[in-house]
Coordinates of N, CA, C and O in Angstrom, one line a residue:
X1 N 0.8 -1.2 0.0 CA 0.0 0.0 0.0 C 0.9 1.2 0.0 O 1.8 1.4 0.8
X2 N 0.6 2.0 -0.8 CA 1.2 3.4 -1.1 C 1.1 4.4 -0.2 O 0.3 5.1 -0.7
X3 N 1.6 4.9 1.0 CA 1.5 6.0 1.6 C 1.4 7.1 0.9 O 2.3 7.3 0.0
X4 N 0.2 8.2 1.2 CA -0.1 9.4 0.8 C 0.5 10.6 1.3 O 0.1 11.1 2.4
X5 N 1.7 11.1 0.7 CA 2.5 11.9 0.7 C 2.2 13.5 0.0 O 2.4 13.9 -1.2
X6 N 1.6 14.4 1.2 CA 1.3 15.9 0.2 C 2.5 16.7 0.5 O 2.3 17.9 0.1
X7 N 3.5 16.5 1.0 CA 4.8 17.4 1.3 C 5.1 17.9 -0.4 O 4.7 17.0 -1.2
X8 N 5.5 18.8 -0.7 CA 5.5 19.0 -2.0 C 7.0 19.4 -2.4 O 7.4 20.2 -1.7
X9 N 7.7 19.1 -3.1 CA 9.4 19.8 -3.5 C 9.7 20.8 -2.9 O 9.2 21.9 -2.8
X10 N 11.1 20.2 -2.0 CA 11.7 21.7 -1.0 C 12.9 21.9 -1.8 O 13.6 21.1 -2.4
X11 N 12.7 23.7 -1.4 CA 13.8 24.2 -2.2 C 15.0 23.4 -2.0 O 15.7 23.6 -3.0
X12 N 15.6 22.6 -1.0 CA 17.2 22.3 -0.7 C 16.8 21.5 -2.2 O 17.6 21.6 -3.2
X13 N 16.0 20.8 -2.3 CA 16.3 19.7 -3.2 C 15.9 20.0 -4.6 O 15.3 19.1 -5.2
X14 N 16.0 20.9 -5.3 CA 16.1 22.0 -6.5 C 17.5 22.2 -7.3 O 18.2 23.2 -7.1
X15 N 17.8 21.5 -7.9 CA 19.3 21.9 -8.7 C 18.9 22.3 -9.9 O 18.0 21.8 -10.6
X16 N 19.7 23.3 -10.4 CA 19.7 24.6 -11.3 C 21.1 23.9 -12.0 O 22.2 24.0 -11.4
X17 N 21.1 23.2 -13.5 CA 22.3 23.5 -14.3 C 22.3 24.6 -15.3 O 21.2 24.5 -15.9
X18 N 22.9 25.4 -15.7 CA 23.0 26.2 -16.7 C 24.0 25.7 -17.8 O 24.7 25.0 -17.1
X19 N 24.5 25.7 -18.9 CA 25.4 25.8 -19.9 C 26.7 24.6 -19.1 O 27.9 24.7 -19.1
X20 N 26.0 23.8 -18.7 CA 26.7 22.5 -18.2 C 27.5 22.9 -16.6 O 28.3 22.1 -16.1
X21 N 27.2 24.1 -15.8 CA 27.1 24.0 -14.7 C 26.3 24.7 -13.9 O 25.8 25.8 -14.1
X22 N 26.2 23.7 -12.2 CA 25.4 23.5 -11.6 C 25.6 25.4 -11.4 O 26.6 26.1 -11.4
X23 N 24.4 25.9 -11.1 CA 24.3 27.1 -10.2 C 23.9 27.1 -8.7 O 22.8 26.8 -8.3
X24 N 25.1 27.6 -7.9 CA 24.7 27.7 -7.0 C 23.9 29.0 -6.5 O 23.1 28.7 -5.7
X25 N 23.9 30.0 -6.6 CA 23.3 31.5 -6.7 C 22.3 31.9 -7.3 O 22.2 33.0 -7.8
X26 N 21.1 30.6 -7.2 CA 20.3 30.8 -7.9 C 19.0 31.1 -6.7 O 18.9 30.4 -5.7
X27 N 18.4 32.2 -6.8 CA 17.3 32.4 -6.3 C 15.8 32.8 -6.3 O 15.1 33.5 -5.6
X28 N 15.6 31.6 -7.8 CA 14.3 31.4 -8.1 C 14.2 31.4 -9.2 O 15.1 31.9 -9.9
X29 N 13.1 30.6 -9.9 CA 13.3 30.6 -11.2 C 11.7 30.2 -11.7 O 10.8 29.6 -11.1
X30 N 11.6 30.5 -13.1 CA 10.1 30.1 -13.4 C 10.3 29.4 -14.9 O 11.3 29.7 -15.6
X31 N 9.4 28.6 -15.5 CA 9.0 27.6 -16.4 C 8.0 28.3 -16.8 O 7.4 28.8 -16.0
X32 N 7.6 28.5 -18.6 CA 6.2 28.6 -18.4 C 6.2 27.6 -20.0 O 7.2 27.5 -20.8
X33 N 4.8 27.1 -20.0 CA 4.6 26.5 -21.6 C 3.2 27.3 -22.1 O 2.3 27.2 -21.2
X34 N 2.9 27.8 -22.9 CA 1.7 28.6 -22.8 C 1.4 28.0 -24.7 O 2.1 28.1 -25.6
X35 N 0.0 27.3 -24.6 CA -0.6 26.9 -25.8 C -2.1 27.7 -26.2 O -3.1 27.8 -25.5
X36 N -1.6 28.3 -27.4 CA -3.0 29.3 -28.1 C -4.3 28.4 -28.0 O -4.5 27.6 -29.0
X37 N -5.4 28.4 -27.0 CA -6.9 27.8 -27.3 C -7.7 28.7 -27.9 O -7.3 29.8 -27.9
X38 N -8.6 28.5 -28.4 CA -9.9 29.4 -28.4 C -11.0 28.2 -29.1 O -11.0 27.1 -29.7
X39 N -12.1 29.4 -28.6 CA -13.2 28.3 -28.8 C -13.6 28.1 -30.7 O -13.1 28.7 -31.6
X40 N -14.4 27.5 -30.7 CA -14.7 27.0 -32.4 C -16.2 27.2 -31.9 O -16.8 26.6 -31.0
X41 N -16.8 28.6 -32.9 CA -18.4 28.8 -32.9 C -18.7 28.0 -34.3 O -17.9 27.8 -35.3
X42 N -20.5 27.5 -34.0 CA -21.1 27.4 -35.4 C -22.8 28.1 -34.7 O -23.1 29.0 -33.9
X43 N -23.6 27.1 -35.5 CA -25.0 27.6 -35.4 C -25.4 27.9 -33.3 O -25.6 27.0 -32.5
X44 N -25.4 28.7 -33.2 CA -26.3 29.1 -31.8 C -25.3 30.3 -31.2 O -24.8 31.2 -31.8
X45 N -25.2 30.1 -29.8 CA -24.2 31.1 -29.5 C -23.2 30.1 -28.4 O -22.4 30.7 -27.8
X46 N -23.2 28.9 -28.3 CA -22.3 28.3 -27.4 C -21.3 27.6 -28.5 O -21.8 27.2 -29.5
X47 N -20.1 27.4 -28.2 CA -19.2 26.8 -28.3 C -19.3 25.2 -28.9 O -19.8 24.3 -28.3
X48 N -18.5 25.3 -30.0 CA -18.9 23.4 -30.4 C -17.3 22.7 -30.4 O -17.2 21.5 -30.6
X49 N -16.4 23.4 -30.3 CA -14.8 22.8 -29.9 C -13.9 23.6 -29.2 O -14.4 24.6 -28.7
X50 N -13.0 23.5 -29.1 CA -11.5 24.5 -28.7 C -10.9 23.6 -29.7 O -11.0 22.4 -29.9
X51 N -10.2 24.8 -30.4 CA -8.7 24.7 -31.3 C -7.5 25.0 -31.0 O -7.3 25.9 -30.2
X52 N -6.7 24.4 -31.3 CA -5.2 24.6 -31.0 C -4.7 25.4 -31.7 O -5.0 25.4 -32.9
X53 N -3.4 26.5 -31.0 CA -2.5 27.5 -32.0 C -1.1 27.1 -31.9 O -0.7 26.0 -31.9
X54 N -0.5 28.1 -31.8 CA 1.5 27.6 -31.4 C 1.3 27.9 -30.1 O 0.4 28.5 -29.6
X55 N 2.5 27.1 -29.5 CA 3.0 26.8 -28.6 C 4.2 27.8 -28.2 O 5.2 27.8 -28.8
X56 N 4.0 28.4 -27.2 CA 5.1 29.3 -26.9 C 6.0 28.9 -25.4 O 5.3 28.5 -24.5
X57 N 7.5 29.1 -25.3 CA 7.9 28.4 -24.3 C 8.8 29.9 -23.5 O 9.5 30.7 -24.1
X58 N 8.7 30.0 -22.4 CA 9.6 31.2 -21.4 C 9.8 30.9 -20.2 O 9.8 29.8 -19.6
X59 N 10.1 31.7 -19.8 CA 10.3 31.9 -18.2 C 11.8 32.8 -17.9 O 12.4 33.6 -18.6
X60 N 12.0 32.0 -16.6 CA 13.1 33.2 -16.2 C 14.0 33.1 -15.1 O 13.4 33.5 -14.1
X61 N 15.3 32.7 -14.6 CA 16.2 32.7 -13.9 C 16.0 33.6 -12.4 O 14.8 33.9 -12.3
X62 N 16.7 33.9 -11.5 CA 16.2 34.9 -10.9 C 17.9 34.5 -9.9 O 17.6 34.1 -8.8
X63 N 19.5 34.5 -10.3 CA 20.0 34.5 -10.1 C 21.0 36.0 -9.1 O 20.7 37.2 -9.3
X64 N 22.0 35.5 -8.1 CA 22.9 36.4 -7.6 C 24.1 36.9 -8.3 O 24.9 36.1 -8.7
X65 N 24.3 38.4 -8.5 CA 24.9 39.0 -9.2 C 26.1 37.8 -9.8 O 26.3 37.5 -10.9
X66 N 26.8 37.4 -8.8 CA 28.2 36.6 -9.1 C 27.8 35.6 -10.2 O 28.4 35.7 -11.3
X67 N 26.9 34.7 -10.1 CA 26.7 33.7 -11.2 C 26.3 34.8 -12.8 O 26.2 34.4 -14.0
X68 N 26.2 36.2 -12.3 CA 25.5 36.3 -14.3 C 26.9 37.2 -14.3 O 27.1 37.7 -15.4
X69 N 27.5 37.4 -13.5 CA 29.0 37.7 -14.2 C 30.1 37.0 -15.0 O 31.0 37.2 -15.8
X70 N 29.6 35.2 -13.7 CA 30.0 33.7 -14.3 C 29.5 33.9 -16.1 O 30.2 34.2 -17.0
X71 N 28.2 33.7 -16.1 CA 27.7 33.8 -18.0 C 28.1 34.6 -18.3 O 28.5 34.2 -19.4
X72 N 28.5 36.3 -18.2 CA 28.7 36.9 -19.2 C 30.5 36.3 -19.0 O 30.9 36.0 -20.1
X73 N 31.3 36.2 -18.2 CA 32.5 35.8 -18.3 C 32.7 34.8 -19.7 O 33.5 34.9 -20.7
X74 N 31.6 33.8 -19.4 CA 31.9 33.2 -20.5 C 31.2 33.2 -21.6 O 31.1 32.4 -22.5
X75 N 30.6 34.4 -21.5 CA 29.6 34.9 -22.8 C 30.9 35.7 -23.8 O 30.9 35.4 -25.0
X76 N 31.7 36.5 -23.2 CA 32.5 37.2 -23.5 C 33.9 36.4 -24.2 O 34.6 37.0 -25.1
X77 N 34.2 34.9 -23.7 CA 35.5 34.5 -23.3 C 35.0 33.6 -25.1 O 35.9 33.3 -25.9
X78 N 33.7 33.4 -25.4 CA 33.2 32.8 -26.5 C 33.1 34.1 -27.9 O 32.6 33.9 -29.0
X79 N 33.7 35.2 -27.6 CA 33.3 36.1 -28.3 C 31.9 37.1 -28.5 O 31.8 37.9 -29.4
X80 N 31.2 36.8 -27.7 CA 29.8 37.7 -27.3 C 30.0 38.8 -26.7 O 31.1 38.9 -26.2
X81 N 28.9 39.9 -26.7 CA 29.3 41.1 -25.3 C 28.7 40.9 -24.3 O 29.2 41.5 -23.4
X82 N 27.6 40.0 -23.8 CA 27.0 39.5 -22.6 C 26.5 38.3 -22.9 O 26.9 37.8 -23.9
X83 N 25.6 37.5 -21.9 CA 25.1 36.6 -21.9 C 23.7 36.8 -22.9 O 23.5 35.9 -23.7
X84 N 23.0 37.6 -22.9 CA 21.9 38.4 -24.1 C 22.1 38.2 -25.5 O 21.2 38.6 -26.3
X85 N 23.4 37.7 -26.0 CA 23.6 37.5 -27.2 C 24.3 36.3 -27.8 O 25.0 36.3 -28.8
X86 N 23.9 35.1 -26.6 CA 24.7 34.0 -27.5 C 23.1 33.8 -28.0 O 22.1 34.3 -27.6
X87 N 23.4 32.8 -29.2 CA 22.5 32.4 -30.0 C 22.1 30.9 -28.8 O 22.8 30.1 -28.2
X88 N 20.8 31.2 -29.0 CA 20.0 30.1 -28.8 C 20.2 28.0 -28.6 O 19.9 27.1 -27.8
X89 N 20.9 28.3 -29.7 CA 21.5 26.9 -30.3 C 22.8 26.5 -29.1 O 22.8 25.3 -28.8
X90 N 23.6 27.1 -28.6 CA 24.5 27.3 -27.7 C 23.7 27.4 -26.3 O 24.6 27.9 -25.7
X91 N 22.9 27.3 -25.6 CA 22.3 27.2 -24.6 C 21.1 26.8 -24.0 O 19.9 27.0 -24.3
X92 N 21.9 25.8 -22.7 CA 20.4 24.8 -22.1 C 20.3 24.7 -21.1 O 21.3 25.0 -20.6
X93 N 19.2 24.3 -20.3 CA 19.2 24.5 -19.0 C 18.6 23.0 -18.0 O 17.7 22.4 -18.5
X94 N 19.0 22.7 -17.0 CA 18.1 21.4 -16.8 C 17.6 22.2 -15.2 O 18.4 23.1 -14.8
X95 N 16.1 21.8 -14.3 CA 16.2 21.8 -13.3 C 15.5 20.6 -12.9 O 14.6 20.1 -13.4
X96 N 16.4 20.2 -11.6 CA 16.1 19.0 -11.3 C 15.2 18.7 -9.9 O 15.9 19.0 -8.9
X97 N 14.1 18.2 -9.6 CA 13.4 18.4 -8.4 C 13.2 16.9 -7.9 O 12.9 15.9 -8.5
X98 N 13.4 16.9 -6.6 CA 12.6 15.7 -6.1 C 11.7 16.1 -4.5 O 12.1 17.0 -3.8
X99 N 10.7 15.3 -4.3 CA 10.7 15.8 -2.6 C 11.6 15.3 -1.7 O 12.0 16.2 -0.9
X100 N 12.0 14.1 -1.5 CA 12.8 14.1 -0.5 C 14.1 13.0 -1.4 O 14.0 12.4 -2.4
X101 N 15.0 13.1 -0.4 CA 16.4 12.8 -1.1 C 16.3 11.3 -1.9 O 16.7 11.0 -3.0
X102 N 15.5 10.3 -0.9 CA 15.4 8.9 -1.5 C 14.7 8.7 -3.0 O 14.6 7.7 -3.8
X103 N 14.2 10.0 -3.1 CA 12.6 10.1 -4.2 C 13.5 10.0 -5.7 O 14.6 10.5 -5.8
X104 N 12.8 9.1 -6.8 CA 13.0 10.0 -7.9 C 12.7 11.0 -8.7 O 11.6 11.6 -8.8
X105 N 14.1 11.3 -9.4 CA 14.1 12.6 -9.7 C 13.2 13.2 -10.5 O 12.5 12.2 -10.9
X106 N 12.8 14.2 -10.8 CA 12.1 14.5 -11.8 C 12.9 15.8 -12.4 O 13.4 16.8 -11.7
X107 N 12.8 15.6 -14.0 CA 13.5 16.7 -14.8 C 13.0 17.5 -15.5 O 12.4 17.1 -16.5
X108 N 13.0 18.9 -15.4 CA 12.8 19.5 -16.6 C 13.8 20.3 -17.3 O 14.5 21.2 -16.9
X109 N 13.8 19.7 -18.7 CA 14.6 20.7 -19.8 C 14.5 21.5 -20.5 O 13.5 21.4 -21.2
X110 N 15.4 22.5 -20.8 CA 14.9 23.6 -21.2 C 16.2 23.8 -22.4 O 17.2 24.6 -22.3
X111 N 15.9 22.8 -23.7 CA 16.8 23.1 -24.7 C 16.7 24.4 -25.4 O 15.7 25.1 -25.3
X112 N 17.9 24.9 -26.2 CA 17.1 26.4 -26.9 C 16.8 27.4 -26.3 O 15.9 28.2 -26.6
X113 N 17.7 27.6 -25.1 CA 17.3 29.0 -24.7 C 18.1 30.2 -24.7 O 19.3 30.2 -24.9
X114 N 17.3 31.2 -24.6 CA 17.8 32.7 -25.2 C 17.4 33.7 -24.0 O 16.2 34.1 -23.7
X115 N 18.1 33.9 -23.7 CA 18.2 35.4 -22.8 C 17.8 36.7 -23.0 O 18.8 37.5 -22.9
X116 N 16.8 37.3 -23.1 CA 16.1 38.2 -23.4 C 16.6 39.4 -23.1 O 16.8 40.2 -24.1
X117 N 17.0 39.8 -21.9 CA 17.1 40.9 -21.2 C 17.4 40.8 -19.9 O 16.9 40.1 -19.0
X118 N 18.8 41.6 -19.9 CA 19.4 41.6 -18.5 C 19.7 42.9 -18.0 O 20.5 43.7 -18.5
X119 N 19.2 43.0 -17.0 CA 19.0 44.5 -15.9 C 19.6 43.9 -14.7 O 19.1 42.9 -14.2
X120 N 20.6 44.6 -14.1 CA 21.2 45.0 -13.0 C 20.7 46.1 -12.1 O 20.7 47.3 -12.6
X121 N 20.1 45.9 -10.7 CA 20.0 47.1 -9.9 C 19.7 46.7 -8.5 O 19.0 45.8 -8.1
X122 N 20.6 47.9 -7.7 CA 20.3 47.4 -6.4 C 19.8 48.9 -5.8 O 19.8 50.0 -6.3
X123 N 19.5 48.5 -4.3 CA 19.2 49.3 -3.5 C 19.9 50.1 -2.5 O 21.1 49.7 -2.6
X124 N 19.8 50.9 -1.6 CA 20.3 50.9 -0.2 C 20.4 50.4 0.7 O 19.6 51.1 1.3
X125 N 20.9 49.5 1.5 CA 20.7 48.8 2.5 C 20.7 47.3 1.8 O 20.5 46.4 2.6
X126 N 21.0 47.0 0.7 CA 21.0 45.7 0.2 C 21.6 44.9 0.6 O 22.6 45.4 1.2
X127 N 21.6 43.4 0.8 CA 22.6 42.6 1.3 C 22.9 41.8 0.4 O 23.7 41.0 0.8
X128 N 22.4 41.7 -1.3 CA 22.6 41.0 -2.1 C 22.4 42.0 -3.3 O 21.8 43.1 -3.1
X129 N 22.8 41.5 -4.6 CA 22.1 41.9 -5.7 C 21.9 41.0 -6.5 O 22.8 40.3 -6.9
X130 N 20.3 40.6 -7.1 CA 19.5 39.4 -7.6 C 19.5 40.3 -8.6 O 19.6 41.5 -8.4
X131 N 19.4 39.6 -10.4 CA 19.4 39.9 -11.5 C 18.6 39.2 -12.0 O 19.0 38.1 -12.1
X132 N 17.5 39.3 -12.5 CA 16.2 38.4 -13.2 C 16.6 38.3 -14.7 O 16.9 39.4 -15.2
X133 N 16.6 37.1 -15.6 CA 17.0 37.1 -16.5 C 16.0 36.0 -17.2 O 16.0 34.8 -17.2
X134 N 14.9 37.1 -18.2 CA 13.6 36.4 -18.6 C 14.5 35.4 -19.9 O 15.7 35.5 -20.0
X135 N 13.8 34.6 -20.9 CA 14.4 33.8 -22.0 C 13.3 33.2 -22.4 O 12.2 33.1 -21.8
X136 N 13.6 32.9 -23.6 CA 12.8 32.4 -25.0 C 13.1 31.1 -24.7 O 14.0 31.0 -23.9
X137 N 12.5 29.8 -25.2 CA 13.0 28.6 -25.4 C 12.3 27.7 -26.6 O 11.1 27.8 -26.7
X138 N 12.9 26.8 -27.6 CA 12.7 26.4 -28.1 C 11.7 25.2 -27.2 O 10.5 25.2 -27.5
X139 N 12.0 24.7 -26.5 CA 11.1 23.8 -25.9 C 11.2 23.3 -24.6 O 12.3 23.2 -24.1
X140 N 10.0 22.9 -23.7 CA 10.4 22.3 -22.2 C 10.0 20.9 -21.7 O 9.2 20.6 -20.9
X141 N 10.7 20.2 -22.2 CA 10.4 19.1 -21.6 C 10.5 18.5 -20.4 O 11.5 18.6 -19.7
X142 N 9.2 17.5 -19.8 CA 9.4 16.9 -18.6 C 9.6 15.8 -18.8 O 8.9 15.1 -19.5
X143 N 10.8 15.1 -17.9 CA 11.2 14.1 -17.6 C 11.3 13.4 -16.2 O 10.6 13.8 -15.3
X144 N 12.0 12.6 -16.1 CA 12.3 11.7 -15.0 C 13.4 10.5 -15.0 O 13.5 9.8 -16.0
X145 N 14.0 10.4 -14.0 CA 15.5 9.4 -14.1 C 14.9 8.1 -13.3 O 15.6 7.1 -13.2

């Protein structure tokens, strides 16, 4: 019999790879897959299907200053001016979740990604500086090991 387990994925057990390494300075991150619906009218005024459109894939990093100095380091060291400008085809991302350490893993990947826009800014009294770095992706797949 299966014990019913609602604890849900704790952050300790969250690993962030970027461009083949792990990040540690990661503090938060989002997935999104977003598919075009809309409804299909004919004779009356209610709805007789939902159609499908393209499929659009994003989200967004939400790393500590030092790791996006790590990517542009090596954005730069590849001949780019930041991390905002390698092409697509050159960058991927895995995060890896489980709830607790014995559990299997569960994967998501994030081939094909592109860096949209990166803004730097801090405050007074800061004790960190977090840099949000939204991206494009060819696609997000879920898996499991």
């Amino acid at each position: 019999m299966e014990v019913f387990n609602t604890k849900d994925c704790a952050w300790a057990n969250v690993t962030v790879t970027l461009l083949g390494s792990r990040i540690t300075g990661l503090r938060g991150f989002e997935v999104k897959k977003t598919v075009e619906k809309e409804h299909v009218y004919a004779a009356g005024s209610e709805p007789v299907d939902i159609n499908e459109g393209n499929k659009k894939y994003e989200g967004s990093f939400k790393l500590l200053k030092y790791e996006v100095d790590r990517l542009n380091d090596a954005a730069l060291a590849a001949g780019y001016s930041d991390i905002t400008e390698v092409p697509h085809t050159l960058i991927s991302a895995t995060i890896e979740f489980k709830k607790q350490l014995a559990d299997k893993i569960r994967i998501v990947a994030v081939p094909g990604l592109a860096f949209t826009e990166m803004s730097i800014a801090m405050e007074q009294n800061a004790k960190m500086t977090e840099v949000n770095l939204p991206f494009l992706a060819m696609r997000i797949q879920h898996l499991s090991k």
